Tab-separated table of C-alpha atoms in Angstrom:
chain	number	residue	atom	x	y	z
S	22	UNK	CA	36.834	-3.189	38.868
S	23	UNK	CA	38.888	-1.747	35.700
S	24	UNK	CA	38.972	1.704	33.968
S	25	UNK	CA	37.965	0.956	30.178
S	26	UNK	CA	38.416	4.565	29.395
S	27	UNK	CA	39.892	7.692	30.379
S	28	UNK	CA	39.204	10.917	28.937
S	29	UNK	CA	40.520	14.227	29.705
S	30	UNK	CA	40.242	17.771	28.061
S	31	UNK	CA	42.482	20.197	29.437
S	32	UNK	CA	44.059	18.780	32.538
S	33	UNK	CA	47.643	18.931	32.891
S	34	UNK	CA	49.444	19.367	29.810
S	35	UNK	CA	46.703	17.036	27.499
S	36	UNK	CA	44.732	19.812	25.703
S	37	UNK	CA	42.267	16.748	24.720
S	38	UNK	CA	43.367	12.895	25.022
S	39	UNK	CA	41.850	9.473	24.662
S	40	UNK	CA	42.997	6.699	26.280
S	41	UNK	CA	41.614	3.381	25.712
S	42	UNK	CA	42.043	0.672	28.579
S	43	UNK	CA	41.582	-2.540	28.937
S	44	UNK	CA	42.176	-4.953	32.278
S	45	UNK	CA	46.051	-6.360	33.351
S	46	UNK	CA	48.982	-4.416	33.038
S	47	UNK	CA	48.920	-1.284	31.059
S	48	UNK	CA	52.541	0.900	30.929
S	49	UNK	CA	53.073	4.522	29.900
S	50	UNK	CA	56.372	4.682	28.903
S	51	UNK	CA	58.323	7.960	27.938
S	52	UNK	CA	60.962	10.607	28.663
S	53	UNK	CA	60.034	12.552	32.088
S	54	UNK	CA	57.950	15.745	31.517
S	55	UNK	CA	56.038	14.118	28.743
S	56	UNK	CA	52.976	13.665	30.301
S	57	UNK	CA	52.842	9.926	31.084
S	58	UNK	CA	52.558	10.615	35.417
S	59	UNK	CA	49.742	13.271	34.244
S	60	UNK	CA	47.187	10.408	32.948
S	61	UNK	CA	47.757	8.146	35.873
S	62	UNK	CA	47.259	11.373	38.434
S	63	UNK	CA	43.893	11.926	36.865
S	64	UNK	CA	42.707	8.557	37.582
S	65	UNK	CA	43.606	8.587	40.875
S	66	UNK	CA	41.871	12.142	41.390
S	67	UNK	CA	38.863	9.982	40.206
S	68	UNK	CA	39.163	7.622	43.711
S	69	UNK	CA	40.516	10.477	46.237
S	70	UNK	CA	39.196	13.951	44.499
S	71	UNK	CA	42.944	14.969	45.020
S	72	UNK	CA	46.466	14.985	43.392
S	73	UNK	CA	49.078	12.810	44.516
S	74	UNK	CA	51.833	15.630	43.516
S	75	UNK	CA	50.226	18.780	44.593
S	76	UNK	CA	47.661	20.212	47.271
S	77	UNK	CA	45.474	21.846	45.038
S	78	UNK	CA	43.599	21.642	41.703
S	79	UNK	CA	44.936	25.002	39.984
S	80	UNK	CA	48.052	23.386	38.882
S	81	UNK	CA	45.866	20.581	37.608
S	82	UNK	CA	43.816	23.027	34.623
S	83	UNK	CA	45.532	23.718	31.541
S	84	UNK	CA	47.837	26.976	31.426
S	85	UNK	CA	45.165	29.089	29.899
S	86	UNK	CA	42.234	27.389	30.226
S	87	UNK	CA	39.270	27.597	32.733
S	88	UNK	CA	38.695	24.296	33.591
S	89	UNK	CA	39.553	20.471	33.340
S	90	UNK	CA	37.175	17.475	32.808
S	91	UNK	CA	38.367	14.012	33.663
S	92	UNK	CA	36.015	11.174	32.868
S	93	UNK	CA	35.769	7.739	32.696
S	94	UNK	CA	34.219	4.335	32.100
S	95	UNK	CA	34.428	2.192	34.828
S	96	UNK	CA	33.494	-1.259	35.064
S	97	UNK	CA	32.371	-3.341	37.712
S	98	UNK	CA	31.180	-7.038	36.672
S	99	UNK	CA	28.513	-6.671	34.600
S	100	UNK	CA	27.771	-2.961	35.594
S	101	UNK	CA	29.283	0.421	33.687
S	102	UNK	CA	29.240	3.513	34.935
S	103	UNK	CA	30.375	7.027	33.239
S	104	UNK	CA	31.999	9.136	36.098
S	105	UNK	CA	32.838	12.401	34.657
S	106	UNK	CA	34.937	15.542	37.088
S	107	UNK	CA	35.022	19.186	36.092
S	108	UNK	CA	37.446	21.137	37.608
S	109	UNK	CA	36.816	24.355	38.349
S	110	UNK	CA	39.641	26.493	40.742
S	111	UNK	CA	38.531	29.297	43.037
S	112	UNK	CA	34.895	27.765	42.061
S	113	UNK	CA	32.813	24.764	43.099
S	114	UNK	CA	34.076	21.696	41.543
S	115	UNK	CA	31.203	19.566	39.688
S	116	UNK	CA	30.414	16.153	38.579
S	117	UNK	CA	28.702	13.825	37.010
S	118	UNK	CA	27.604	10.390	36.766
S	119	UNK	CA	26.860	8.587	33.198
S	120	UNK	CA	25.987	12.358	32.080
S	121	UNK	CA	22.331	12.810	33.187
S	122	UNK	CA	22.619	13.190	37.005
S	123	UNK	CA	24.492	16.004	38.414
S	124	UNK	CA	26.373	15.237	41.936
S	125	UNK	CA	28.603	16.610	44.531
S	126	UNK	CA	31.830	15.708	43.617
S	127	UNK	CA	32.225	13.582	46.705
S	128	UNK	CA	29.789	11.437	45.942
S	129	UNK	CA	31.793	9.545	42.789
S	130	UNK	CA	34.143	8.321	45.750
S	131	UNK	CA	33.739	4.524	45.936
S	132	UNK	CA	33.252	4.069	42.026
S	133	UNK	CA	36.923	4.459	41.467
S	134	UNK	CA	39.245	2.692	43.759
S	135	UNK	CA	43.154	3.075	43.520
S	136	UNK	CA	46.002	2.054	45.774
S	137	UNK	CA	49.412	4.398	44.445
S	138	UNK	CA	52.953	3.800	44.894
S	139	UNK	CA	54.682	6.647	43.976
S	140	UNK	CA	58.481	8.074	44.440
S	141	UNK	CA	56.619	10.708	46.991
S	142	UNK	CA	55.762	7.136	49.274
S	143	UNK	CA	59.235	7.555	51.150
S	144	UNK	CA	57.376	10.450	52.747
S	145	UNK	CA	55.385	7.815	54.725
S	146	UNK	CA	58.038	6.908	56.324
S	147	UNK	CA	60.416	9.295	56.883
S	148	UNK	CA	57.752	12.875	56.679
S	149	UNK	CA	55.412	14.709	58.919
S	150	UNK	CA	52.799	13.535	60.625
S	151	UNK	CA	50.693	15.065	58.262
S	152	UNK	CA	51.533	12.568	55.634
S	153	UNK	CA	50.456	9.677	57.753
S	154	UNK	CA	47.323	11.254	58.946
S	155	UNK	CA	46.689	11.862	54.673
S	156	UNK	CA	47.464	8.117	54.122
S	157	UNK	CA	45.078	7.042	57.133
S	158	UNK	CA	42.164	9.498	55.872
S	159	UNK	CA	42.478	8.606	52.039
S	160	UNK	CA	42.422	4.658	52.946
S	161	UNK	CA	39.434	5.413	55.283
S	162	UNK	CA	37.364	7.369	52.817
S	163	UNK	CA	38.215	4.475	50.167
S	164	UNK	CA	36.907	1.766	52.678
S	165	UNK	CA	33.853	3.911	53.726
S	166	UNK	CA	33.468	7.151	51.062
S	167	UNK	CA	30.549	8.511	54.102
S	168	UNK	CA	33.694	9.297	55.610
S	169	UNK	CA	34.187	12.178	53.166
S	170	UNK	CA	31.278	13.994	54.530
S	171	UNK	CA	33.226	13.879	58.154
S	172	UNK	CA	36.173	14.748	57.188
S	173	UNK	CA	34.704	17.912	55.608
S	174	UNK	CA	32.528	18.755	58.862
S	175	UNK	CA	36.045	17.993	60.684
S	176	UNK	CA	38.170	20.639	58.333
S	177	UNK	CA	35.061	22.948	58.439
S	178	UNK	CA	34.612	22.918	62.572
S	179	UNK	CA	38.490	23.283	63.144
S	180	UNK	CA	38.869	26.338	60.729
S	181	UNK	CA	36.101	28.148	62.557
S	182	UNK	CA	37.511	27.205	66.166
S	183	UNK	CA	40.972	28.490	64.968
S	184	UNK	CA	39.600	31.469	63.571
S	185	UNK	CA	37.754	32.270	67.408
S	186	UNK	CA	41.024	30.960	69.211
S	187	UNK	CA	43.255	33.386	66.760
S	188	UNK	CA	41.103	37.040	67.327
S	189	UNK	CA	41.049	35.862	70.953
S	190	UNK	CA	44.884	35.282	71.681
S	191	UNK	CA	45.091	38.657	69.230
S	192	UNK	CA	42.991	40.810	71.581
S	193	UNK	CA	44.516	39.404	74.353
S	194	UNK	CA	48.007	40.436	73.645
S	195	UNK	CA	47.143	43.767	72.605
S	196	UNK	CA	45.118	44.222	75.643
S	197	UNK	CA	41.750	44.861	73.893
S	198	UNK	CA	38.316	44.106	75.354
S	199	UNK	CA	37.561	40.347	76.690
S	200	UNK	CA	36.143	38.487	74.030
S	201	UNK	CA	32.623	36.467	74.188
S	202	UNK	CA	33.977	33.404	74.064
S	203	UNK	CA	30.424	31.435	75.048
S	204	UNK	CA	30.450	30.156	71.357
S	205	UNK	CA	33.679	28.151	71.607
S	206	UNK	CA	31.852	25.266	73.769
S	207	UNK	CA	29.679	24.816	70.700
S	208	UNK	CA	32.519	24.283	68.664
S	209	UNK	CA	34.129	21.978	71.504
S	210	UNK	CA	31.035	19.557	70.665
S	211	UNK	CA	31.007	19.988	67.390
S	212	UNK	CA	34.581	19.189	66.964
S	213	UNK	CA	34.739	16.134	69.448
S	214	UNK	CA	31.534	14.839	67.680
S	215	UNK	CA	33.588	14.582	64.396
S	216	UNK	CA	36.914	13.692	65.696
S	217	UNK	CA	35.595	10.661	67.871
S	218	UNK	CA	34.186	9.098	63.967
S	219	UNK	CA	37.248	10.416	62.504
S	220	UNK	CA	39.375	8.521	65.826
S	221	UNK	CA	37.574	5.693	65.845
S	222	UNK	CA	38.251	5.235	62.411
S	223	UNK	CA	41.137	5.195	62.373
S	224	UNK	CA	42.337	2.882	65.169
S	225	UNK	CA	39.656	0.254	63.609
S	226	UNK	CA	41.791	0.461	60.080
S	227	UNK	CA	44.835	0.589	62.002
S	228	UNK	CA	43.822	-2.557	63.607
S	229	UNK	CA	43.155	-4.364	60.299
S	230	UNK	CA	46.279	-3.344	58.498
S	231	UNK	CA	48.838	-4.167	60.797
S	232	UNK	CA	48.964	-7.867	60.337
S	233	UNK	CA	48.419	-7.236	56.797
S	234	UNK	CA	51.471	-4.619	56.483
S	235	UNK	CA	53.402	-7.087	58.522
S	236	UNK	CA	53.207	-9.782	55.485
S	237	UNK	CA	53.703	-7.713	53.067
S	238	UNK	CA	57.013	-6.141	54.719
S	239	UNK	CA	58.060	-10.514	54.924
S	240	UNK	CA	57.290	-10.834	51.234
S	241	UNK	CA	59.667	-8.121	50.513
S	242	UNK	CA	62.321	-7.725	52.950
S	243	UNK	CA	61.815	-11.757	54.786
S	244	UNK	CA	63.808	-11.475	58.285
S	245	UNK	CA	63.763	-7.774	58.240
S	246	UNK	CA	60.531	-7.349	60.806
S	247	UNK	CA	58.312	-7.323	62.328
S	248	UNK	CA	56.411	-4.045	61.570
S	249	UNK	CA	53.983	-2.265	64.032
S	250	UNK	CA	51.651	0.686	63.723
S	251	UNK	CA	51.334	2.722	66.613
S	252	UNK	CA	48.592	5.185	67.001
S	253	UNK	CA	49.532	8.840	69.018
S	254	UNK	CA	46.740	10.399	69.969
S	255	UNK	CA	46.895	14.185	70.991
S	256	UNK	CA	44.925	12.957	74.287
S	257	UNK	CA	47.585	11.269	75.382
S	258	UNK	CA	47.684	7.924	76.745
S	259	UNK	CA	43.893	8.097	77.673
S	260	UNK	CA	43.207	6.975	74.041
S	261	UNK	CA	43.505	3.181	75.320
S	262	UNK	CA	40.878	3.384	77.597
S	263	UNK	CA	38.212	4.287	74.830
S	264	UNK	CA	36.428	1.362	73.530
S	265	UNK	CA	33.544	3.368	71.503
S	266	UNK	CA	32.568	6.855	69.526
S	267	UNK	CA	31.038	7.865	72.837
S	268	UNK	CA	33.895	7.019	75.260
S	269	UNK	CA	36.483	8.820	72.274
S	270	UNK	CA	34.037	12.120	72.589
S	271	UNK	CA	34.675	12.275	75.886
S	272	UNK	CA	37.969	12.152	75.831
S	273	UNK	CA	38.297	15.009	73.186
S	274	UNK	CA	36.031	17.080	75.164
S	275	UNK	CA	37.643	16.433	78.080
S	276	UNK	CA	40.965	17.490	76.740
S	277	UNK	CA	39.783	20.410	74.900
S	278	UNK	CA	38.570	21.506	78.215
S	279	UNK	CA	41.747	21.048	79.722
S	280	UNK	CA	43.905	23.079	76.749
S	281	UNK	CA	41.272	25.297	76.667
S	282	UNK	CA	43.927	28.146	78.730
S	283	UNK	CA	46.898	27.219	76.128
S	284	UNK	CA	45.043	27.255	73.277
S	285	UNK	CA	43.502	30.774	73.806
S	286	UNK	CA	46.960	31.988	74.562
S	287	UNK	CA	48.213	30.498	71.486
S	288	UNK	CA	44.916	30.678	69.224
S	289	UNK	CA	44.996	27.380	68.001
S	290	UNK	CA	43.189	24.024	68.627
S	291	UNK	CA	45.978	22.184	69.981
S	292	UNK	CA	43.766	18.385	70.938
S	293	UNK	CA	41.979	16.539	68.032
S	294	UNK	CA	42.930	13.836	65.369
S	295	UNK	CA	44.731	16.835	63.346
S	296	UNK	CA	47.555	16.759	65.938
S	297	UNK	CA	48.197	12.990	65.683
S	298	UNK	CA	50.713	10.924	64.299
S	299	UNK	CA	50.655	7.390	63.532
S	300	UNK	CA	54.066	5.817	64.404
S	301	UNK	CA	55.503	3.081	62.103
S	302	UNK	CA	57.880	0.875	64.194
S	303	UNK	CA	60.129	-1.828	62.751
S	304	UNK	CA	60.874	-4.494	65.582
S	305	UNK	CA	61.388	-2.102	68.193
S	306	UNK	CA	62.345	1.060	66.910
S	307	UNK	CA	60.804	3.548	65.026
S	308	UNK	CA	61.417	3.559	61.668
S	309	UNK	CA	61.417	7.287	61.134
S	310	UNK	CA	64.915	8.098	62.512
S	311	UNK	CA	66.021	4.837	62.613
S	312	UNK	CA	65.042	3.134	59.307
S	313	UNK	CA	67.506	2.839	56.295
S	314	UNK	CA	67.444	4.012	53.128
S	315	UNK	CA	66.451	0.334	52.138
S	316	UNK	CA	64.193	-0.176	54.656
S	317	UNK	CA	62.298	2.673	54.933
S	318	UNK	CA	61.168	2.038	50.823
S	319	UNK	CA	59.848	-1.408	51.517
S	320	UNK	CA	58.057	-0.077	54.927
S	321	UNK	CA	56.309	2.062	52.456
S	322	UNK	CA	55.659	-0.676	49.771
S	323	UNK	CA	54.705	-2.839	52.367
S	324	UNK	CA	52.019	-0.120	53.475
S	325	UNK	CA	50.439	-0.036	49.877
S	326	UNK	CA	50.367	-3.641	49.284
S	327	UNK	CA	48.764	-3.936	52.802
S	328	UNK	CA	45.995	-0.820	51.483
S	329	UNK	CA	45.794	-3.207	48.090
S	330	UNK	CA	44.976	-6.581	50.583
S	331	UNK	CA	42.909	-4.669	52.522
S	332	UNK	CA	40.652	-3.145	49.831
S	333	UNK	CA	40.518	-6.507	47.825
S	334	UNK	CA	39.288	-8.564	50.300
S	335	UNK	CA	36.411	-5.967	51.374
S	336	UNK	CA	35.498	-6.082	47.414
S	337	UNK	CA	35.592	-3.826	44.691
S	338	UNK	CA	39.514	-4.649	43.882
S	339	UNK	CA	41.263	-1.706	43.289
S	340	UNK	CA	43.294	-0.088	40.391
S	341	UNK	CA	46.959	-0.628	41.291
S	342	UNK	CA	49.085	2.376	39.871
S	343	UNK	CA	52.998	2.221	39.796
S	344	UNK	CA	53.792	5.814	39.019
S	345	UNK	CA	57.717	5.832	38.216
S	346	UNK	CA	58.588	3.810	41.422
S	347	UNK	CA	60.617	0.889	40.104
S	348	UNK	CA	63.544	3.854	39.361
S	349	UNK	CA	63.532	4.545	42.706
S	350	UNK	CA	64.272	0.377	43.524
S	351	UNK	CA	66.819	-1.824	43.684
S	352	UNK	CA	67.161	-5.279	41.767
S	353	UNK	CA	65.434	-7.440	44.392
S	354	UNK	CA	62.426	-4.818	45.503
S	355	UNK	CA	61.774	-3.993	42.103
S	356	UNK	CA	61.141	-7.693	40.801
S	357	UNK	CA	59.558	-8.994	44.399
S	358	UNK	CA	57.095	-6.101	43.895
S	359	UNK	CA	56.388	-5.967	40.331
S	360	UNK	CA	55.506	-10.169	41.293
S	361	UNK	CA	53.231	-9.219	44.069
S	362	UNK	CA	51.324	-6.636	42.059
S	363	UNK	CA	51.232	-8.533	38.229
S	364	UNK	CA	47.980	-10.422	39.175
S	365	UNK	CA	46.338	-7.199	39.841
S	366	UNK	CA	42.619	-6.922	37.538
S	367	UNK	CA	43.934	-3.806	36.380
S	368	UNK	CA	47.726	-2.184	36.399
S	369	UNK	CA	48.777	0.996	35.711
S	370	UNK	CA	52.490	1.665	35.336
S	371	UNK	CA	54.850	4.968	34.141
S	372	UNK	CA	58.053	4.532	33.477
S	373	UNK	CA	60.822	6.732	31.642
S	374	UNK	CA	61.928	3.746	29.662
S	375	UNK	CA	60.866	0.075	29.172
S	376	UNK	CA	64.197	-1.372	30.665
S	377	UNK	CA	62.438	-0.091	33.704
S	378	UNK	CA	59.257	-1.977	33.686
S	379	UNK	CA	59.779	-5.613	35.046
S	380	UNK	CA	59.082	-8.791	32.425
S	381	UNK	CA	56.647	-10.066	34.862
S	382	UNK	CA	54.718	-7.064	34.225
S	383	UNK	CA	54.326	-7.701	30.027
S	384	UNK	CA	50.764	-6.103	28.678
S	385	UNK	CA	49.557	-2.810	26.628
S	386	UNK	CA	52.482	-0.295	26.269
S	387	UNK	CA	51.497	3.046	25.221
S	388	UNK	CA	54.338	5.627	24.402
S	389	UNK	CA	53.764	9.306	25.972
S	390	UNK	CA	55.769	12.111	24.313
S	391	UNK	CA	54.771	15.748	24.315
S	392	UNK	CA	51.220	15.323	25.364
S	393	UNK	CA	50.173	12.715	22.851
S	394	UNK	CA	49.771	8.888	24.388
S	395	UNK	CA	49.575	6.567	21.663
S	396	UNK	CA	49.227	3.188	21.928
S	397	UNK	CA	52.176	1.173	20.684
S	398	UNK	CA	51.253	-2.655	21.715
């Protein structure tokens, strides 16, 4: 699967840009704030229906303008499709596929497959929880784009229960009237129903990436392992014991029941896959905390190259995109990578000069200054 063409009209700082693109390596290569990191952020909005950079799409319209469209060709074997986004903040995004039939935007994921290595990676590793829970859901929703729809239904029941466990902990401490709280067993079900798919999930993809994230961490850093991913459930160590959807919803509901007291006198949902972490150990420490500078880069690398593996080998080989990373590398990383990544079917890489993109990864070059991308070689 490649990109042939990228389009965008009024996203970021492109009033209106053309970009044409063909399989292999493909560089954008110009001063930073030019624009470059802006075309390779729209195609990955394309695969995740989110920015890499920021947490919401208004920074992603024009200053001044209403909306942004990103579209693109996208070829698969013998079969095109035209995938066009429209952007629309404080309003419901829209979309299209090749122009006549109008979709939810979630239902382009799966056309457009990227894996991303980006400076904001070392967050992985050394972040919150929240930005291994992000890299979890975003690899899950690639492998299984259904998985959208739950996540959704997730967000949707835990913003309700908060909002009933929040006017509940309010009344009580100003010693109000006891709230109805019949309704919050409803959203007990609904929640555990979601979470168990969104749990079981994720220990299946943790499963399959760990040996794979293991290699990868060998081919860059050999001797420096083993890696482990550890899985920290909010239910505690109970989470073992679970073998299926049904045994996982039983656990959540059982442990809802049980903070039920605490979470009305704190008016939050304190139990679901929103309070776990995924722990990244490196032989038998974790890395967080313990890592170093060094290390902690090619844990990350070595997490991306396992989402590339995985990805490939289920089909549909994803768009690699190198957005200003090799800066951030040393000598050895920066070649060992750019080797593993060259025989990708299609590479996207920005850089702030060409001295930073590795020989290995010779193709298109297009030079990015001011908005304009123009193709140089």
């Amino acid at each position: 699967m490649h990109v042939a063409h990228l389009s965008l009209a009024d996203f970021r700082s492109y009033a209106r840009v053309e970009v044409p693109l063909d399989p292999g390596v493909t560089a954008f290569v110009g001063p930073n704030g030019q624009g470059k990191t802006n075309l390779v952020e729209a195609v990955g909005y394309l695969a995740t229906l989110g920015s890499h950079r920021v947490s919401s799409d208004a920074p992603l319209v024009r200053m001044g303008a209403e909306r942004a469209i990103v579209r693109a060709q996208v070829v698969q074997g013998d079969r095109q499709q035209l995938i066009e986004l429209e952007l629309n903040p404080g309003k419901a995004n829209r979309a299209r596929i090749n122009r006549s039939s109008q979709v939810r935007p979630r239902d382009v994921l799966g056309i457009v497959r990227t894996v991303l290595f980006a400076p904001e990676d070392l967050a992985l590793v050394k972040g919150d929880p929240g930005e291994r829970r992000r890299f979890l859901d975003e690899l899950i929703t690639a492998r299984s784009p259904r998985m959208a729809g739950v996540r959704s239904d997730y967000d949707r029941v835990l913003k309700q229960r908060n909002t009933l466990l929040k006017s509940a902990a309010l009344a009580r401490r100003h010693g109000g009237r006891k709230m109805d709280l019949s309704t919050l067993d409803v959203w007990d079900q609904h929640l555990a129903r979601a979470g168990a798919e969104l749990l079981a999930q994720r220990l299946d993809l943790i499963a399959t990436l760990e040996p794979l994230a293991d290699k990868a961490y060998e081919q860059l850093a050999p001797g420096g392992g083993p890696v482990a991913l550890e899985y920290r459930g909010s239910v505690g160590e109970r989470l073992a014991e679970a073998s299926n959807r049904e045994e996982l919803y039983g656990l959540l509901m059982e442990a809802l029941g049980e903070a039920r007291k605490n979470e009305i006198e704190r008016g939050v949902t304190l139990v679901g896959p929103h309070r776990d972490d995924l722990v990244l150990k490196l032989g038998r420490l974790p890395a967080k905390g313990y890592a170093s500078h060094g290390e902690s880069w090619s844990y990350a690398l070595a997490l991306r190259l396992a989402s590339y593996d995985l990805l490939r080998a289920e089909g549909n080989e994803p768009v690699l995109v190198l957005d200003d990373v090799f800066a951030e590398l040393d000598a050895r990383r920066r070649e060992r990578l750019a080797e593993l990544v060259a025989p990708g079917e299609q590479v996207l890489v920005t850089a702030a000069v060409d001295d930073d993109v590795p020989g290995v990864l010779a193709g298109a070059r297009f030079a990015v200054s001011e908005g304009v991308a123009e193709k140089v070689s």
